[in-house]
Amino acid sequence: MRDSGVQPLQPLNQDESLGTEAVAERLRGVALDLFWKKGYKPTTTRDVAAALGIQQPSLYHHFSKKEELLHGICYPTFLHLIETAEAALALAATPLERLRTLARVHLTTTLEFQREFSVSVMECRSLSAEYRAEVDGLWGRYSATIFEVLDGAKGAGVVRGDVANRYLYTALMDMLNWSVLWYRPGAAYTVDELDGIFFSIYLNGAMTASTRAAWKGDSTVREVVAGVAKGPELRLGHARLLDAACALFARSGYFATSMREIAEAAGIQKATVYHYASSKEDLIYQISRAAVEHLHAGVEGALAGRTDPIERVHVLITAHVVCLLEHQSWHASANDELHALTGERKREIVERRDGYEGLLRGVFGEAQEAGLLRGDVPVKLMGLVLLGMVNCIYPWYSAETDLTPVELGALLSDLFLTGCSA
């Protein structure tokens, strides 16, 4: 993660009053900084006290348990986003303006409070049922507002009526939320510039206007991708172990899950776990490596023999989604728990991911050079927009209620390439 921007704190004098709001604010700032850098679970109250320069027992003048610090970040962050969006939408006159306003406010607000929003999204699963219900209630209120905006846009003929709001919603929110992970202030683009690019792609797509007008999709991609995107060959016990670990990481997080719990969930003896993995970090390394190898090989296989540049883009996106959902839990853990890796293992996984993104940029570059993808957006940024749309599907996708993986991949490809405008 990037530098937090929080200035080092001077130790509190032991006789300084610990009941002041100023000190409480410093406490929240320190907790945010630590959760952002280390994660919520690995951060202890001892860490918080040390950062403040006070004794650990003094912290409990302000809270009774660490969870209150996390709730004190998540709830106000989401509430501020929602109230800011609602106030801005009240001033928007037309359905298109309301959709445009929603996207702008969401991006600018989440990037203004980048640390707060990132911690809130990534760590809210650690909240207990009572606190989580409060946060989920806020997000439900926000989602209802977004669906109302989409309904209005559909009614006015602004966005496509043939796509369910669920997919229009997730394509937009996932694209915007992904930027929290990679945006760096002062880098190549300002927030206003990103806002314009994101919404333009969301509404009008990544294709050039002439390509979009002639685009009819490619139904054969479904058979090709379904036949190629197969998972890696693993022994049954090994695969069961990885699946069990991923399920526990999704529920409780990496740091709160023990090897004993993983063994019990996999239905094997704890000693047997060490036949496959030397440590818990080795286990998340194996999951991450299997996930990225699976994705890279599956997409390369789907592209084999394809020469038309725009068809290759469509195949890549569809295959990407199919691969993610074939081993949904692997890819979820690989994305959510990367911070648990250290040293050479982390460098290797990052390099493998970079290699896959290089494949993606190469395919995009071919289509852009052929005049089929718009030339006003660099392929690297275009790739980040796409990865936002497709990499965050694992938290919400349900095989029972959603489209099939191939159908969803083809739809998200179509939305990325042609946009959601009617």
Short mmCIF file of C-alpha atoms in Angstrom, two decimals:
data_model
loop_
_atom_site.label_atom_id
_atom_site.label_comp_id
_atom_site.label_asym_id
_atom_site.label_seq_id
_atom_site.Cartn_x
_atom_site.Cartn_y
_atom_site.Cartn_z
CA MET A 1 0.00 0.00 0.00
CA ARG A 2 1.06 3.55 -0.51
CA ASP A 3 2.32 5.93 2.16
CA SER A 4 -0.55 6.96 4.32
CA GLY A 5 0.16 10.65 4.56
CA VAL A 6 -0.42 10.62 8.33
CA GLN A 7 2.18 12.70 10.12
CA PRO A 8 4.16 10.99 12.92
CA LEU A 9 2.59 11.59 16.30
CA GLN A 10 4.39 13.04 19.26
CA PRO A 11 3.94 10.83 22.34
CA LEU A 12 1.12 11.94 24.55
CA ASN A 13 2.18 13.22 27.94
CA GLN A 14 0.98 10.95 30.66
CA ASP A 15 -0.83 13.81 32.35
CA GLU A 16 -2.60 14.94 29.18
CA SER A 17 -6.34 14.48 29.38
CA LEU A 18 -7.46 11.41 27.44
CA GLY A 19 -11.05 12.57 27.32
CA THR A 20 -10.64 15.24 24.67
CA GLU A 21 -12.04 14.90 21.17
CA ALA A 22 -8.65 15.92 19.80
CA VAL A 23 -7.00 12.88 21.33
CA ALA A 24 -9.87 10.63 20.23
CA GLU A 25 -9.40 11.94 16.69
CA ARG A 26 -5.71 11.15 16.86
CA LEU A 27 -6.61 7.66 18.00
CA ARG A 28 -8.88 7.13 15.00
CA GLY A 29 -6.19 8.46 12.67
CA VAL A 30 -3.57 6.10 14.06
CA ALA A 31 -5.96 3.13 13.85
CA LEU A 32 -6.79 3.99 10.24
CA ASP A 33 -3.12 4.25 9.36
CA LEU A 34 -2.34 0.87 10.90
CA PHE A 35 -5.36 -0.89 9.37
CA TRP A 36 -4.37 0.56 5.97
CA LYS A 37 -0.76 -0.58 6.22
CA LYS A 38 -1.05 -3.87 8.12
CA GLY A 39 -4.69 -4.90 7.91
CA TYR A 40 -7.24 -4.97 10.73
CA LYS A 41 -6.60 -8.48 12.04
CA PRO A 42 -2.79 -8.22 12.37
CA THR A 43 -3.04 -4.85 14.12
CA THR A 44 -3.19 -5.12 17.90
CA THR A 45 -4.22 -2.59 20.49
CA ARG A 46 -0.60 -2.73 21.62
CA ASP A 47 0.36 -1.44 18.13
CA VAL A 48 -2.14 1.40 18.45
CA ALA A 49 -0.89 2.37 21.90
CA ALA A 50 2.74 2.28 20.76
CA ALA A 51 1.96 4.55 17.80
CA LEU A 52 0.33 7.03 20.19
CA GLY A 53 3.15 6.76 22.72
CA ILE A 54 0.88 5.77 25.58
CA GLN A 55 0.30 2.70 27.72
CA GLN A 56 -2.09 0.11 26.32
CA PRO A 57 -4.60 0.35 29.24
CA SER A 58 -5.06 4.08 28.54
CA LEU A 59 -6.70 3.24 25.21
CA TYR A 60 -9.73 1.82 26.97
CA HIS A 61 -10.76 5.28 28.09
CA HIS A 62 -12.03 5.61 24.52
CA PHE A 63 -13.20 2.16 23.42
CA SER A 64 -13.89 -1.22 24.95
CA LYS A 65 -12.65 -3.37 22.06
CA LYS A 66 -10.67 -2.98 18.83
CA GLU A 67 -13.76 -3.60 16.71
CA GLU A 68 -15.14 -0.23 17.75
CA LEU A 69 -12.23 1.44 15.99
CA LEU A 70 -13.04 -0.37 12.74
CA HIS A 71 -16.73 0.44 13.01
CA GLY A 72 -15.76 4.05 13.69
CA ILE A 73 -14.06 4.08 10.28
CA CYS A 74 -16.53 2.05 8.20
CA TYR A 75 -19.82 3.59 9.28
CA PRO A 76 -18.88 7.29 8.94
CA THR A 77 -17.09 6.63 5.64
CA PHE A 78 -20.09 4.99 4.01
CA LEU A 79 -22.49 7.50 5.54
CA HIS A 80 -20.49 10.42 4.17
CA LEU A 81 -20.45 8.88 0.69
CA ILE A 82 -24.19 8.28 0.74
CA GLU A 83 -25.13 11.71 2.05
CA THR A 84 -22.79 13.42 -0.43
CA ALA A 85 -24.32 11.46 -3.31
CA GLU A 86 -27.89 12.11 -2.19
CA ALA A 87 -27.27 15.85 -1.87
CA ALA A 88 -25.69 16.03 -5.33
CA LEU A 89 -28.44 13.95 -6.95
CA ALA A 90 -31.08 16.31 -5.55
CA LEU A 91 -29.61 19.04 -7.76
CA ALA A 92 -29.39 16.96 -10.95
CA ALA A 93 -32.16 17.77 -13.40
CA THR A 94 -32.22 14.98 -16.00
CA PRO A 95 -31.82 11.19 -15.83
CA LEU A 96 -28.50 11.37 -17.70
CA GLU A 97 -27.27 14.13 -15.42
CA ARG A 98 -28.24 12.06 -12.39
CA LEU A 99 -26.26 9.07 -13.66
CA ARG A 100 -23.32 11.30 -14.50
CA THR A 101 -23.48 12.95 -11.07
CA LEU A 102 -23.63 9.62 -9.28
CA ALA A 103 -20.50 8.33 -11.01
CA ARG A 104 -18.60 11.57 -10.41
CA VAL A 105 -19.49 11.86 -6.74
CA HIS A 106 -18.67 8.22 -6.04
CA LEU A 107 -15.23 8.42 -7.65
CA THR A 108 -14.22 11.80 -6.26
CA THR A 109 -15.43 11.00 -2.74
CA THR A 110 -13.84 7.56 -2.52
CA LEU A 111 -10.51 8.84 -3.85
CA GLU A 112 -10.59 11.86 -1.54
CA PHE A 113 -10.97 9.42 1.37
CA GLN A 114 -8.96 6.65 -0.26
CA ARG A 115 -7.58 5.07 2.90
CA GLU A 116 -10.90 5.21 4.72
CA PHE A 117 -12.83 3.69 1.82
CA SER A 118 -10.24 0.99 1.12
CA VAL A 119 -10.15 -0.09 4.77
CA SER A 120 -13.94 0.01 4.99
CA VAL A 121 -14.48 -2.18 1.92
CA MET A 122 -11.70 -4.67 2.64
CA GLU A 123 -12.11 -5.01 6.41
CA CYS A 124 -15.84 -4.65 7.10
CA ARG A 125 -16.17 -8.46 6.98
CA SER A 126 -14.34 -8.47 10.33
CA LEU A 127 -17.20 -6.65 12.03
CA SER A 128 -19.55 -8.61 14.26
CA ALA A 129 -23.14 -9.20 13.18
CA GLU A 130 -24.52 -6.14 14.98
CA TYR A 131 -22.00 -3.70 13.57
CA ARG A 132 -22.05 -5.36 10.16
CA ALA A 133 -25.83 -4.99 10.01
CA GLU A 134 -25.47 -1.22 10.47
CA VAL A 135 -22.93 -0.98 7.65
CA ASP A 136 -24.95 -3.28 5.38
CA GLY A 137 -28.00 -1.12 6.04
CA LEU A 138 -26.14 1.93 4.78
CA TRP A 139 -24.93 0.12 1.69
CA GLY A 140 -28.45 -1.15 1.02
CA ARG A 141 -29.71 2.42 1.15
CA TYR A 142 -27.01 3.49 -1.31
CA SER A 143 -27.70 0.56 -3.64
CA ALA A 144 -31.40 1.42 -3.70
CA THR A 145 -30.51 4.98 -4.70
CA ILE A 146 -28.29 3.73 -7.52
CA PHE A 147 -30.97 1.36 -8.80
CA GLU A 148 -33.43 4.25 -8.77
CA VAL A 149 -31.03 6.32 -10.88
CA LEU A 150 -30.62 3.43 -13.33
CA ASP A 151 -34.39 2.95 -13.55
CA GLY A 152 -34.77 6.62 -14.39
CA ALA A 153 -32.06 6.40 -17.05
CA LYS A 154 -33.72 3.36 -18.58
CA GLY A 155 -37.11 5.05 -18.57
CA ALA A 156 -35.66 8.04 -20.41
CA GLY A 157 -33.97 5.82 -22.99
CA VAL A 158 -30.50 6.83 -21.79
CA VAL A 159 -29.17 3.35 -20.97
CA ARG A 160 -29.86 -0.09 -22.35
CA GLY A 161 -33.13 -1.67 -21.32
CA ASP A 162 -32.00 -5.20 -22.21
CA VAL A 163 -29.46 -5.41 -19.37
CA ALA A 164 -30.59 -6.05 -15.80
CA ASN A 165 -29.85 -3.28 -13.32
CA ARG A 166 -27.75 -5.74 -11.31
CA TYR A 167 -25.15 -5.87 -14.07
CA LEU A 168 -25.28 -2.18 -14.95
CA TYR A 169 -24.80 -1.45 -11.25
CA THR A 170 -21.90 -3.84 -10.67
CA ALA A 171 -20.09 -2.82 -13.86
CA LEU A 172 -20.12 0.82 -12.74
CA MET A 173 -19.41 0.32 -9.03
CA ASP A 174 -16.71 -2.30 -9.53
CA MET A 175 -14.93 -0.14 -12.09
CA LEU A 176 -14.96 2.89 -9.79
CA ASN A 177 -14.10 0.99 -6.60
CA TRP A 178 -11.12 -0.78 -8.20
CA SER A 179 -9.42 2.60 -8.68
CA VAL A 180 -9.01 2.89 -4.90
CA LEU A 181 -6.43 0.09 -5.11
CA TRP A 182 -4.20 1.60 -7.80
CA TYR A 183 -4.78 5.37 -7.91
CA ARG A 184 -1.87 7.52 -6.74
CA PRO A 185 -2.33 11.29 -6.24
CA GLY A 186 0.01 13.29 -8.42
CA ALA A 187 0.44 10.47 -10.93
CA ALA A 188 -0.47 10.56 -14.62
CA TYR A 189 -4.14 11.50 -14.20
CA THR A 190 -6.10 13.83 -11.99
CA VAL A 191 -9.32 12.60 -10.42
CA ASP A 192 -11.31 14.81 -12.79
CA GLU A 193 -9.55 13.28 -15.79
CA LEU A 194 -10.21 9.76 -14.55
CA ASP A 195 -13.83 10.65 -13.93
CA GLY A 196 -14.26 11.73 -17.54
CA ILE A 197 -12.53 8.63 -18.94
CA PHE A 198 -14.38 6.19 -16.69
CA PHE A 199 -17.82 7.54 -17.47
CA SER A 200 -17.10 7.82 -21.17
CA ILE A 201 -16.12 4.14 -21.33
CA TYR A 202 -19.06 3.14 -19.14
CA LEU A 203 -21.55 5.00 -21.34
CA ASN A 204 -20.00 4.67 -24.81
CA GLY A 205 -17.57 1.79 -24.52
CA ALA A 206 -13.93 1.27 -25.41
CA MET A 207 -14.55 0.72 -29.11
CA THR A 208 -14.29 3.44 -31.71
CA ALA A 209 -17.65 4.75 -32.88
CA SER A 210 -17.36 3.09 -36.29
CA THR A 211 -16.43 -0.29 -34.80
CA ARG A 212 -19.25 -0.06 -32.31
CA ALA A 213 -21.79 0.65 -35.05
CA ALA A 214 -20.78 -2.52 -36.89
CA TRP A 215 -20.35 -4.71 -33.82
CA LYS A 216 -22.60 -7.75 -33.55
CA GLY A 217 -20.68 -9.76 -31.01
CA ASP A 218 -19.50 -13.29 -31.53
CA SER A 219 -21.69 -16.13 -30.36
CA THR A 220 -19.00 -18.72 -31.16
CA VAL A 221 -16.81 -17.32 -28.39
CA ARG A 222 -19.05 -19.05 -25.88
CA GLU A 223 -18.25 -22.54 -27.14
CA VAL A 224 -14.56 -21.72 -27.52
CA VAL A 225 -14.18 -20.31 -24.00
CA ALA A 226 -16.27 -22.99 -22.34
CA GLY A 227 -14.07 -25.65 -23.90
CA VAL A 228 -10.69 -24.07 -23.15
CA ALA A 229 -10.86 -22.45 -19.72
CA LYS A 230 -10.20 -25.50 -17.60
CA GLY A 231 -8.67 -25.54 -14.15
CA PRO A 232 -5.24 -26.90 -13.20
CA GLU A 233 -4.86 -30.60 -12.50
CA LEU A 234 -4.56 -31.15 -8.74
CA ARG A 235 -4.80 -34.21 -6.57
CA LEU A 236 -8.22 -34.45 -4.95
CA GLY A 237 -6.89 -33.95 -1.42
CA HIS A 238 -4.84 -30.94 -2.45
CA ALA A 239 -7.76 -29.30 -4.24
CA ARG A 240 -10.04 -29.94 -1.25
CA LEU A 241 -7.47 -28.35 1.04
CA LEU A 242 -7.20 -25.23 -1.11
CA ASP A 243 -10.99 -24.92 -1.36
CA ALA A 244 -11.40 -25.30 2.41
CA ALA A 245 -8.74 -22.69 3.11
CA CYS A 246 -10.33 -20.26 0.69
CA ALA A 247 -13.75 -20.68 2.27
CA LEU A 248 -12.35 -19.91 5.71
CA PHE A 249 -10.30 -16.95 4.47
CA ALA A 250 -13.46 -15.53 2.87
CA ARG A 251 -15.41 -15.89 6.10
CA SER A 252 -12.85 -14.88 8.71
CA GLY A 253 -9.83 -13.53 6.88
CA TYR A 254 -6.35 -15.01 6.55
CA PHE A 255 -4.97 -13.90 9.91
CA ALA A 256 -7.96 -15.13 11.92
CA THR A 257 -7.89 -18.61 10.37
CA SER A 258 -5.76 -21.38 11.89
CA MET A 259 -4.23 -24.41 10.19
CA ARG A 260 -6.26 -26.61 12.54
CA GLU A 261 -9.49 -25.02 11.28
CA ILE A 262 -8.38 -25.54 7.69
CA ALA A 263 -7.64 -29.21 8.34
CA GLU A 264 -11.02 -29.74 9.99
CA ALA A 265 -12.85 -28.02 7.12
CA ALA A 266 -10.96 -30.14 4.58
CA GLY A 267 -11.73 -33.31 6.52
CA ILE A 268 -8.10 -34.27 7.01
CA GLN A 269 -5.64 -34.50 9.89
CA LYS A 270 -3.66 -31.39 10.72
CA ALA A 271 -0.41 -33.26 10.08
CA THR A 272 -1.63 -34.05 6.56
CA VAL A 273 -1.92 -30.34 5.79
CA TYR A 274 1.84 -30.06 6.11
CA HIS A 275 2.23 -32.70 3.44
CA TYR A 276 0.89 -30.10 1.01
CA ALA A 277 1.92 -26.80 2.60
CA SER A 278 4.76 -25.96 4.97
CA SER A 279 2.89 -23.05 6.55
CA LYS A 280 -0.24 -20.95 6.23
CA GLU A 281 1.68 -18.44 4.12
CA ASP A 282 2.78 -21.30 1.87
CA LEU A 283 -0.89 -22.21 1.51
CA ILE A 284 -1.98 -18.72 0.40
CA TYR A 285 1.05 -18.66 -1.91
CA GLN A 286 -0.09 -21.92 -3.53
CA ILE A 287 -3.63 -20.56 -3.89
CA SER A 288 -2.38 -17.32 -5.43
CA ARG A 289 -0.05 -19.11 -7.81
CA ALA A 290 -2.71 -21.62 -8.87
CA ALA A 291 -5.17 -18.78 -9.46
CA VAL A 292 -2.92 -16.66 -11.66
CA GLU A 293 -1.58 -19.69 -13.58
CA HIS A 294 -5.15 -20.85 -14.17
CA LEU A 295 -6.20 -17.44 -15.43
CA HIS A 296 -3.19 -16.93 -17.70
CA ALA A 297 -3.32 -20.41 -19.22
CA GLY A 298 -7.09 -20.34 -19.68
CA VAL A 299 -7.08 -17.01 -21.47
CA GLU A 300 -4.09 -17.91 -23.65
CA GLY A 301 -5.83 -21.13 -24.63
CA ALA A 302 -9.00 -19.27 -25.55
CA LEU A 303 -7.03 -16.84 -27.71
CA ALA A 304 -5.15 -19.55 -29.58
CA GLY A 305 -5.89 -19.51 -33.28
CA ARG A 306 -7.79 -16.22 -33.12
CA THR A 307 -6.40 -13.46 -35.33
CA ASP A 308 -9.09 -10.77 -35.59
CA PRO A 309 -8.00 -8.02 -33.13
CA ILE A 310 -11.42 -7.07 -31.80
CA GLU A 311 -12.50 -10.70 -31.57
CA ARG A 312 -9.38 -11.38 -29.49
CA VAL A 313 -10.40 -8.63 -27.07
CA HIS A 314 -13.88 -10.11 -26.77
CA VAL A 315 -12.52 -13.62 -26.26
CA LEU A 316 -10.00 -12.42 -23.66
CA ILE A 317 -12.65 -10.69 -21.55
CA THR A 318 -15.10 -13.57 -21.74
CA ALA A 319 -12.41 -16.14 -20.94
CA HIS A 320 -11.20 -13.98 -18.03
CA VAL A 321 -14.64 -14.07 -16.42
CA VAL A 322 -15.09 -17.80 -17.05
CA CYS A 323 -11.73 -18.55 -15.44
CA LEU A 324 -12.45 -16.37 -12.40
CA LEU A 325 -15.73 -18.13 -11.78
CA GLU A 326 -14.46 -21.64 -12.46
CA HIS A 327 -12.37 -21.33 -9.30
CA GLN A 328 -14.16 -18.39 -7.72
CA SER A 329 -12.82 -18.94 -4.20
CA TRP A 330 -9.20 -19.24 -5.35
CA HIS A 331 -9.30 -15.94 -7.15
CA ALA A 332 -11.11 -14.27 -4.26
CA SER A 333 -8.43 -15.33 -1.78
CA ALA A 334 -5.63 -14.43 -4.20
CA ASN A 335 -7.03 -10.91 -4.54
CA ASP A 336 -8.07 -10.34 -0.93
CA GLU A 337 -5.10 -11.88 0.87
CA LEU A 338 -2.13 -10.75 -1.22
CA HIS A 339 -0.92 -8.70 1.75
CA ALA A 340 -0.28 -11.94 3.66
CA LEU A 341 2.57 -12.87 1.32
CA THR A 342 6.08 -11.68 2.06
CA GLY A 343 9.47 -11.53 0.41
CA GLU A 344 10.20 -13.59 -2.68
CA ARG A 345 6.78 -15.24 -2.69
CA LYS A 346 5.00 -11.89 -2.92
CA ARG A 347 7.40 -10.68 -5.63
CA GLU A 348 6.75 -13.81 -7.65
CA ILE A 349 2.97 -13.48 -7.51
CA VAL A 350 3.14 -9.78 -8.41
CA GLU A 351 5.42 -10.60 -11.35
CA ARG A 352 3.03 -13.31 -12.54
CA ARG A 353 0.13 -10.87 -12.34
CA ASP A 354 2.16 -8.28 -14.21
CA GLY A 355 2.81 -10.91 -16.87
CA TYR A 356 -0.90 -11.49 -17.31
CA GLU A 357 -1.60 -7.76 -17.49
CA GLY A 358 1.10 -7.58 -20.15
CA LEU A 359 -0.85 -10.15 -22.18
CA LEU A 360 -4.00 -8.07 -21.76
CA ARG A 361 -2.28 -4.84 -22.81
CA GLY A 362 -0.79 -6.58 -25.82
CA VAL A 363 -4.21 -7.72 -27.03
CA PHE A 364 -5.66 -4.26 -26.41
CA GLY A 365 -2.71 -2.63 -28.16
CA GLU A 366 -3.25 -4.72 -31.30
CA ALA A 367 -6.90 -3.66 -31.45
CA GLN A 368 -6.02 -0.02 -30.80
CA GLU A 369 -3.36 0.02 -33.52
CA ALA A 370 -5.93 -1.46 -35.92
CA GLY A 371 -8.22 1.49 -35.17
CA LEU A 372 -10.82 -0.70 -33.45
CA LEU A 373 -10.39 0.57 -29.88
CA ARG A 374 -10.46 4.26 -29.11
CA GLY A 375 -7.10 5.98 -29.23
CA ASP A 376 -7.70 8.66 -26.60
CA VAL A 377 -7.19 6.23 -23.69
CA PRO A 378 -3.80 4.48 -23.22
CA VAL A 379 -4.05 0.68 -23.19
CA LYS A 380 -2.68 0.52 -19.63
CA LEU A 381 -5.50 2.67 -18.29
CA MET A 382 -8.03 0.88 -20.48
CA GLY A 383 -6.85 -2.38 -18.94
CA LEU A 384 -7.31 -1.03 -15.42
CA VAL A 385 -10.87 -0.01 -16.29
CA LEU A 386 -11.59 -3.52 -17.55
CA LEU A 387 -9.98 -5.25 -14.58
CA GLY A 388 -12.18 -3.16 -12.30
CA MET A 389 -15.28 -4.33 -14.13
CA VAL A 390 -14.38 -8.02 -14.10
CA ASN A 391 -12.07 -8.72 -11.15
CA CYS A 392 -14.62 -7.81 -8.47
CA ILE A 393 -17.38 -10.19 -9.54
CA TYR A 394 -16.51 -12.91 -7.04
CA PRO A 395 -18.10 -11.25 -3.96
CA TRP A 396 -21.53 -11.00 -5.56
CA TYR A 397 -21.78 -13.72 -8.22
CA SER A 398 -24.20 -16.58 -7.51
CA ALA A 399 -24.43 -19.58 -9.81
CA GLU A 400 -28.04 -20.09 -8.69
CA THR A 401 -29.35 -16.66 -9.65
CA ASP A 402 -26.92 -15.06 -12.10
CA LEU A 403 -26.13 -15.70 -15.74
CA THR A 404 -23.81 -18.58 -16.52
CA PRO A 405 -20.10 -17.67 -16.43
CA VAL A 406 -19.87 -17.64 -20.23
CA GLU A 407 -23.02 -15.53 -20.56
CA LEU A 408 -21.80 -13.10 -17.90
CA GLY A 409 -18.37 -12.88 -19.52
CA ALA A 410 -19.90 -12.12 -22.91
CA LEU A 411 -22.20 -9.50 -21.37
CA LEU A 412 -19.42 -7.72 -19.47
CA SER A 413 -17.30 -7.79 -22.62
CA ASP A 414 -20.16 -6.21 -24.54
CA LEU A 415 -20.66 -3.54 -21.87
CA PHE A 416 -16.95 -2.72 -21.83
CA LEU A 417 -16.65 -2.59 -25.61
CA THR A 418 -19.93 -0.87 -26.54
CA GLY A 419 -21.03 0.84 -23.32
CA CYS A 420 -24.40 0.91 -21.61
CA SER A 421 -25.96 3.74 -23.61
CA ALA A 422 -29.22 2.89 -25.37
#
